[in-house]
Short mmCIF file of C-alpha atoms and ligand atoms in Angstrom, two decimals:
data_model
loop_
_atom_site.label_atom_id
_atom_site.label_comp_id
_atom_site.label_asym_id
_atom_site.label_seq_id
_atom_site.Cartn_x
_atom_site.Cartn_y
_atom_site.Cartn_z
CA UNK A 1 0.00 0.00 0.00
CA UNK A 2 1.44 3.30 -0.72
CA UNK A 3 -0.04 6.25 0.98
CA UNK A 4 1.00 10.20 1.42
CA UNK A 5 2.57 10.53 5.00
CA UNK A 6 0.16 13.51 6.59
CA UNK A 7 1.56 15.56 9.31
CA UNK A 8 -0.74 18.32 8.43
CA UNK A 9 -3.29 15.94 10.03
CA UNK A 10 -2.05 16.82 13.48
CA UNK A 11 -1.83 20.63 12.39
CA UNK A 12 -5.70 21.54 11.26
CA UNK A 13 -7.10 22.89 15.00
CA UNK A 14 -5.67 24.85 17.52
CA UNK A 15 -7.10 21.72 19.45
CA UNK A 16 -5.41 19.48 17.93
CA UNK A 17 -2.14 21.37 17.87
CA UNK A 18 -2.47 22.05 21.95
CA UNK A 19 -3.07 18.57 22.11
CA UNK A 20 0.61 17.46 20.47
CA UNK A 21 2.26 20.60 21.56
CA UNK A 22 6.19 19.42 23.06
CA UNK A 23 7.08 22.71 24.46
CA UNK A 24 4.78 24.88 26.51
CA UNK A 25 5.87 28.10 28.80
CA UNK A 26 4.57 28.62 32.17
CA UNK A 27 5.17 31.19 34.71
CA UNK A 28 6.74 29.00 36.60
CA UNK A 29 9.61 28.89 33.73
CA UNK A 30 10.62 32.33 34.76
CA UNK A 31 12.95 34.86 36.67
CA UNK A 32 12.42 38.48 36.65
CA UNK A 33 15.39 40.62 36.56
CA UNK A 34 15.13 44.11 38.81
CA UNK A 35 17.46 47.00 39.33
CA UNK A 36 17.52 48.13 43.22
CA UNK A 37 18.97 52.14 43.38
CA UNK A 38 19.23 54.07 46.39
CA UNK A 39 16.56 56.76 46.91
CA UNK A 40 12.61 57.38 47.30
CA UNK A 41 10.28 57.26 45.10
CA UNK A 42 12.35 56.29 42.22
CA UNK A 43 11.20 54.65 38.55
CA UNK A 44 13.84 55.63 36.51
CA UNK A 45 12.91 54.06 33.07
CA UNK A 46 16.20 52.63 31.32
CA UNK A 47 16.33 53.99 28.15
CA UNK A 48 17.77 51.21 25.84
CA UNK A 49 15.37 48.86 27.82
CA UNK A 50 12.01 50.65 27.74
CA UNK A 51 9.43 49.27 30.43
CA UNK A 52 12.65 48.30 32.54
CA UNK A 53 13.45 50.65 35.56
CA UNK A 54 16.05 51.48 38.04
CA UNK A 55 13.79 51.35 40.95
CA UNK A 56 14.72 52.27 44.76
CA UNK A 57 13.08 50.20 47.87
CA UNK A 58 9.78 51.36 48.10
CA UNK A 59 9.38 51.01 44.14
CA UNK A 60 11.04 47.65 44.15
CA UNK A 61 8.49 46.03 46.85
CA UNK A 62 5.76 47.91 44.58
CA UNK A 63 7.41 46.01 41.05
CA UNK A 64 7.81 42.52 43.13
CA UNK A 65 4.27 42.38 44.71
CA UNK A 66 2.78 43.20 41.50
CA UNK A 67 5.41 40.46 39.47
CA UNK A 68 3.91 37.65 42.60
CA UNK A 69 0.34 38.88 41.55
CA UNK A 70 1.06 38.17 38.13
CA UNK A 71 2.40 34.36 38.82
CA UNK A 72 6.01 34.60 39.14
CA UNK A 73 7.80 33.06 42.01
CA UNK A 74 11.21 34.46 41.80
CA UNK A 75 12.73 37.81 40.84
CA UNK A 76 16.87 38.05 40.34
CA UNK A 77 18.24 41.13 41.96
CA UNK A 78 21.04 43.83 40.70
CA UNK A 79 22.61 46.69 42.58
CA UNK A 80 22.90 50.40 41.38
CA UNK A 81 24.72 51.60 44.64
CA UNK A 82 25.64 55.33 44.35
CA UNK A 83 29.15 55.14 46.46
CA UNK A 84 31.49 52.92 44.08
CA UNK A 85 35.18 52.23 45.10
CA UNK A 86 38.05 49.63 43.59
CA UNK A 87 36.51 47.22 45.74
CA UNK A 88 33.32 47.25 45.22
CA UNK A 89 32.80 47.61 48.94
CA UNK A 90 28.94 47.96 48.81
CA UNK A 91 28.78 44.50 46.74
CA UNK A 92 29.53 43.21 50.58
CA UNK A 93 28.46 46.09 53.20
CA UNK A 94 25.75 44.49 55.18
CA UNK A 95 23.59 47.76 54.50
CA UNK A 96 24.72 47.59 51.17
CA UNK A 97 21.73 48.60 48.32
CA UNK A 98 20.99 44.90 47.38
CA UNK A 99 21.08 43.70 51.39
CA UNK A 100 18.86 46.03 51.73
CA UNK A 101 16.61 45.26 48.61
CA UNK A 102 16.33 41.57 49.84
CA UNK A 103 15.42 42.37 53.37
CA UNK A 104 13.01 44.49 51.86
CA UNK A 105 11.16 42.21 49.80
CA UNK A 106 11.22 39.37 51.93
CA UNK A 107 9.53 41.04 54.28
CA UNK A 108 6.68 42.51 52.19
CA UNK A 109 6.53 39.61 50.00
CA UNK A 110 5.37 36.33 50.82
CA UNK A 111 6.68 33.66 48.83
CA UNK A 112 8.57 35.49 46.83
CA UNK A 113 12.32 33.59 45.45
CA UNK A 114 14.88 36.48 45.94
CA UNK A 115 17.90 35.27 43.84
CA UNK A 116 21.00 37.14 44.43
CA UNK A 117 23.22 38.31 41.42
CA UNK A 118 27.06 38.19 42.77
CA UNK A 119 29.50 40.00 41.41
CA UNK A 120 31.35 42.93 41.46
CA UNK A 121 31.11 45.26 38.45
CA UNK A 122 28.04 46.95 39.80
CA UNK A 123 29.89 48.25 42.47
CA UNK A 124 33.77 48.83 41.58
CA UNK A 125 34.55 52.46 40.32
CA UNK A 126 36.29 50.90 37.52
CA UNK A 127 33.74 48.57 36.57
CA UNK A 128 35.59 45.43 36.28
CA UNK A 129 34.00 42.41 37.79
CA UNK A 130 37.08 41.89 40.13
CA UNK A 131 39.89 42.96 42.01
CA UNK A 132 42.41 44.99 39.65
CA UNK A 133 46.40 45.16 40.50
CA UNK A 134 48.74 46.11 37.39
CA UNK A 135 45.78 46.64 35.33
CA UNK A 136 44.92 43.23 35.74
CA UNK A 137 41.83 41.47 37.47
CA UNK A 138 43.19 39.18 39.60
CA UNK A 139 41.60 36.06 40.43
CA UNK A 140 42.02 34.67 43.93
CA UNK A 141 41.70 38.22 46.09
CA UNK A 142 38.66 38.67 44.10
CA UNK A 143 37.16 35.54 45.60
CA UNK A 144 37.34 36.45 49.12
CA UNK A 145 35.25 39.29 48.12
CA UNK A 146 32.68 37.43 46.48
CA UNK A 147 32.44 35.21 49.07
CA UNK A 148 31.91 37.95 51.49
CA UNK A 149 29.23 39.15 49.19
CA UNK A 150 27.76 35.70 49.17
CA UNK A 151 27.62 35.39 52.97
CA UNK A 152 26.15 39.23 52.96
CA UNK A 153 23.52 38.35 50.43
CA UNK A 154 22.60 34.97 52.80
CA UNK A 155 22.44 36.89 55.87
CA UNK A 156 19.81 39.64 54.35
CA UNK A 157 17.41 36.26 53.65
CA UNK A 158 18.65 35.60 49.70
CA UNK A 159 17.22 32.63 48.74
CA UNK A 160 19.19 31.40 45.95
CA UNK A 161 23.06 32.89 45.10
CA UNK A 162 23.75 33.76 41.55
CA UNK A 163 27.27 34.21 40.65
CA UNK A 164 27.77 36.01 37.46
CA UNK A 165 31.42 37.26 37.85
CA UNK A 166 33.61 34.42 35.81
CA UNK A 167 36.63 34.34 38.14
CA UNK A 168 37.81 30.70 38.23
CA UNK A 169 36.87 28.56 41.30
CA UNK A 170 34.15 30.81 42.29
CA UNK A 171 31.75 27.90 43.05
CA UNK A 172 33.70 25.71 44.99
CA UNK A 173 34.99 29.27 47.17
CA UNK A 174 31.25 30.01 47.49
CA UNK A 175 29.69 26.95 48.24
CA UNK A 176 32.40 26.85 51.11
CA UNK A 177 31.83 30.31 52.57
CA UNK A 178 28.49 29.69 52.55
CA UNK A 179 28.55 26.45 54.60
CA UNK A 180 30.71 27.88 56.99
CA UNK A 181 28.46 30.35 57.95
CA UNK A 182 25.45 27.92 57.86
CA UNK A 183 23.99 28.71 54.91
CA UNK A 184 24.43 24.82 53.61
CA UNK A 185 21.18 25.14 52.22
CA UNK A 186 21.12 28.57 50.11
CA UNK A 187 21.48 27.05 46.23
CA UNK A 188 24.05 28.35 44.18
CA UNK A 189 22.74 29.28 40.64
CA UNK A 190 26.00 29.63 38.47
CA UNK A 191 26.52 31.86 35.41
CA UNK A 192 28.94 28.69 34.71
CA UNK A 193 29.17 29.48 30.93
CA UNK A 194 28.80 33.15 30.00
CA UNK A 195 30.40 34.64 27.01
CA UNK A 196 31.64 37.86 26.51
CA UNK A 197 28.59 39.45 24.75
CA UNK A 198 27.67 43.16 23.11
CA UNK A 199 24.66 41.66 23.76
CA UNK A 200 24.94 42.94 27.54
CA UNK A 201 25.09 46.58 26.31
CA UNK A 202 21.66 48.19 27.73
CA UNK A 203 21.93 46.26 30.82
CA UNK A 204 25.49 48.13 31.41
CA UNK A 205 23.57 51.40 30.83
CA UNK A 206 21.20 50.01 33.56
CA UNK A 207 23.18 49.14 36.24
CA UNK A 208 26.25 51.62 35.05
CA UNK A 209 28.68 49.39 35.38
CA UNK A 210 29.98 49.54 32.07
CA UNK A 211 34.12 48.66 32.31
CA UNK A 212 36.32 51.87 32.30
CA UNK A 213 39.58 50.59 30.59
CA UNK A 214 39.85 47.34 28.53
CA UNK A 215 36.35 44.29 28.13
CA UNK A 216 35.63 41.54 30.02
CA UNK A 217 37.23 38.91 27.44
CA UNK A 218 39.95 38.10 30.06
CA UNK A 219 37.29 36.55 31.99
CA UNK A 220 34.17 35.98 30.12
CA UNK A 221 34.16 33.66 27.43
CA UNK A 222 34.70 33.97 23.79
CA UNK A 223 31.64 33.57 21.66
CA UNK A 224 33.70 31.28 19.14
CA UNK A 225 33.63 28.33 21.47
CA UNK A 226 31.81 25.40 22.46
CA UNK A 227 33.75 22.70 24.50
CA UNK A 228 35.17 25.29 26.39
CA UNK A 229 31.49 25.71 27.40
CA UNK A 230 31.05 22.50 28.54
CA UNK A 231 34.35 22.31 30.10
CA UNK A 232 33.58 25.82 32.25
CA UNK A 233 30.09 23.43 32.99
CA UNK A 234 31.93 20.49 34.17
CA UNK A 235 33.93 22.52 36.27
CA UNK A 236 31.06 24.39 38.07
CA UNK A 237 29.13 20.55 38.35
CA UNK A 238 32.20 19.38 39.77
CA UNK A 239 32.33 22.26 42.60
CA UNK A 240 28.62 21.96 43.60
CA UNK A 241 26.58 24.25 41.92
CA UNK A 242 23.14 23.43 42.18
CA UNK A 243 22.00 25.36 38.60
CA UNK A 244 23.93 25.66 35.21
CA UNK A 245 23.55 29.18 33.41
CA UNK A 246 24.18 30.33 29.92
CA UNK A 247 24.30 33.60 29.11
CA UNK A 248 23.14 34.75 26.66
CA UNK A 249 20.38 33.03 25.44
CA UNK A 250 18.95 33.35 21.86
CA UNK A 251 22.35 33.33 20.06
CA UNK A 252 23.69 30.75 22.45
CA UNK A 253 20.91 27.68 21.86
CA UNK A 254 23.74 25.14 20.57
CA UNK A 255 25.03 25.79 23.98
CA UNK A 256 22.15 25.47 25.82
CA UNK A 257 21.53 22.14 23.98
CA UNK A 258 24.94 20.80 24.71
CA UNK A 259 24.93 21.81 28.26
CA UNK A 260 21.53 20.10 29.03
CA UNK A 261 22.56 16.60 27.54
CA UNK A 262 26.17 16.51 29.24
CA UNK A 263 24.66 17.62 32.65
CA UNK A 264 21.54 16.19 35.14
CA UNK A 265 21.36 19.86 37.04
CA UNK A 266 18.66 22.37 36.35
CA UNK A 267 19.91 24.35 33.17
CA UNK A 268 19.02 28.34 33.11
CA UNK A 269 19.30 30.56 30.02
CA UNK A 270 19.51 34.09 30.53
CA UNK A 271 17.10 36.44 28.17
CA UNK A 272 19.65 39.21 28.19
CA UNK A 273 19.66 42.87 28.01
CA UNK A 274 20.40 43.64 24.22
CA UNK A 275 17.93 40.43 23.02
CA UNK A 276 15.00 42.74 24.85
CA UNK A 277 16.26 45.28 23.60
CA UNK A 278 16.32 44.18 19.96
CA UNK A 279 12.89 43.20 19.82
CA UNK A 280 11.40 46.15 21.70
CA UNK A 281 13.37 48.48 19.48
CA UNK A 282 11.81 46.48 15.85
CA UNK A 283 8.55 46.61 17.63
CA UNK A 284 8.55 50.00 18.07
CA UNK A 285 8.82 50.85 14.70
CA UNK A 286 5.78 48.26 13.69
CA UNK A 287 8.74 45.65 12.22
CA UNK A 288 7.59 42.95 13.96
CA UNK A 289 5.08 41.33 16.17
CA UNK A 290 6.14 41.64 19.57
CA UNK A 291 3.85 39.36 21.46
CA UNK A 292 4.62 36.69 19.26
CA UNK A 293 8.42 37.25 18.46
CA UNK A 294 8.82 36.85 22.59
CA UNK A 295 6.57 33.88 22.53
CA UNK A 296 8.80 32.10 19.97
CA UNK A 297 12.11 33.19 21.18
CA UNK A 298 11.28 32.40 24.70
CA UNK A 299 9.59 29.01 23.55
CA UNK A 300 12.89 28.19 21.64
CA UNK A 301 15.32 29.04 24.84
CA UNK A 302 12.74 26.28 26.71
CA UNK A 303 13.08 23.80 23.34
CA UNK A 304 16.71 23.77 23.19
CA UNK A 305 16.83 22.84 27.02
CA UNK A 306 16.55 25.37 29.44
CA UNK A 307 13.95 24.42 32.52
CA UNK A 308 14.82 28.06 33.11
CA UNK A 309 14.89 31.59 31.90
CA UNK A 310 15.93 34.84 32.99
CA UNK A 311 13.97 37.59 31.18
CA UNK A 312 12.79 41.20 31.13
CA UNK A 313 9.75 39.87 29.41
CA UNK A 314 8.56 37.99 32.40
CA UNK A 315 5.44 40.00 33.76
CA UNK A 316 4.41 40.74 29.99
CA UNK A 317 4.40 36.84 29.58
CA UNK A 318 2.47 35.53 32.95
CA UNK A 319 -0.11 38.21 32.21
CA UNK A 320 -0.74 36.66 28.87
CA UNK A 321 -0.24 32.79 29.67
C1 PBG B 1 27.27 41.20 35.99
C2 PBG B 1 26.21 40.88 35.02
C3 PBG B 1 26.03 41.36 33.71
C4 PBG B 1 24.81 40.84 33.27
C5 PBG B 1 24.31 40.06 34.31
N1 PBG B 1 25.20 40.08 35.37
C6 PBG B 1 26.80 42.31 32.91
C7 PBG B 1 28.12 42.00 32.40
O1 PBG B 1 28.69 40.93 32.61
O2 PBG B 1 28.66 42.93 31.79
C8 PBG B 1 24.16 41.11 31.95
C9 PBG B 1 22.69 40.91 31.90
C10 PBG B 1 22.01 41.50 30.73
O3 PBG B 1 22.64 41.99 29.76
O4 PBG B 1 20.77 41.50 30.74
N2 PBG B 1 28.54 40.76 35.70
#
């Protein structure tokens, strides 16, 4: 018998498509991303990330009650500290902006994930995510201060540790600091493969921490490679991290593919600054369909492998889903 093969069949009804669907987004898929300045009354829109904002304390608990009441459980917090020194001092002061940001909404939030970003660029006057000495950012002096920051972060009531700095060994120093100071349960989400990306541009404008001399290609990966990837992976599995990042997302799914069949952990993507940007910017001038382009891209992050995804589009999608 010879007979057409018909995969149209399963195509005809929205019904029938739901029915077969493989990939399917839920609030539950995602973190929200917030900027914590110091101040009152602040909503300082970002202007290469419209409907983003630098937002101070009050303004933050206002954004996070409103991101629970839309079906999110779990917000990822940066700090735009107005005092910035070489060593990023406020990245570990216990009344530092982000301490302060997670007491904050952990007590006016209920049930609420508070995920700490760690690094350092936020908060060094030079912008480099570590410790610099002869123009160089040096490794092992930087992780005693991101450890401190870890331990800061854990004392203020984070919930989950996100370090996002690329200095090698950061896991294992982290996982250590934190156990010492009984924190052995407080996860440890780890950028573990994160390139070094123009796609980071607008969030740079948003949390002004944009390097002063040099990039970050001395520590952040080159975009060119892919066993390095899973090697920085294996490294971070090896040293206890509980999540696996990659960062960025969209132009990054071969990664994101290779990382979730080598590794049983989690995997998170990270939706970042300059993919938002992109689409808001072609939506704005009626180039494309912006419900549906973050739909698609965010559906294709969650395709390629990713259980998890860090996006600005969060509280547009759990309104819709
Ligand atoms: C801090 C950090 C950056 C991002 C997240 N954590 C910036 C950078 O490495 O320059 C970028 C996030 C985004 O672009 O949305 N190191």
């Amino acid at each position: 018998m010879t007979f057409i093969q018909r995969p149209r069949r399963l195509r005809r009804t929205e019904a029938i498509r739901a029915l077969v669907r493989e990939t399917r987004l839920s609030p539950d898929d995602f973190v929200y991303p917030l900027f914590v300045c110091e101040g009152e009354g602040i909503r300082r829109e970002i202007s290469s990330m419209p409907g983003c904002f630098n937002l101070s304390l009050d303004e933050l608990v206002v954004e996070a009650t409103a991101a629970k009441g839309d079906g999110l459980r779990a917000i990822i917090l940066f700090g735009v500290p107005d005092d910035k020194d070489a060593t990023g001092t406020q990245a570990y002061a216990e009344d530092g902006i982000v301490q302060r940001a997670i007491r904050a909404v952990k007590r006016e939030v209920k049930d609420l994930l508070v995920i700490a970003d760690n690094c350092l660029c936020e908060y060094t006057d030079h912008g480099h995510c570590g410790v610099i000495q002869d123009g160089e950012v040096v490794n092992d002096p930087t992780l005693d201060l991101l450890v401190q920051t870890a331990i800061a972060q854990a004392e203020a009531g984070a919930d989950i540790i996100a370090p996002s700095n690329m200095m090698d060994g950061f896991v294992e120093a982290i996982r250590a600091g934190l156990d010492a100071t009984g924190f052995e349960n407080t996860p440890i989400m780890s950028y573990a493969v994160k390139y070094a990306s123009a796609f980071y541009g607008p969030f740079r404008e948003a949390a002004q921490s944009a390097p002063q001399f040099g990039d970050r290609r001395g520590y952040q990966m080159d975009p060119a490679n892919a066993r390095e990837a899973l090697r920085e992976a294996e490294l971070d599995f090896a040293q206890g991290a509980d999540m696996l990042m990659v960062k960025p997302a969209l132009p990054y799914l071969d990664i994101i593919r290779a990382v979730r069949e080598r590794f049983d952990l989690p995997i998170v993507a990270y939706q970042v600054s300059g993919e938002y940007a992109m689409i808001k910017a072609a939506s704005r001038l009626g180039w494309i369909d912006e419900q549906r382009i973050v739909a698609e891209s965010l559906t294709s992050i969650k395709r390629a492998g990713a259980d998890l995804i860090l996006t600005y589009f969060a509280r547009d999608l759990a309104q819709r889903l």
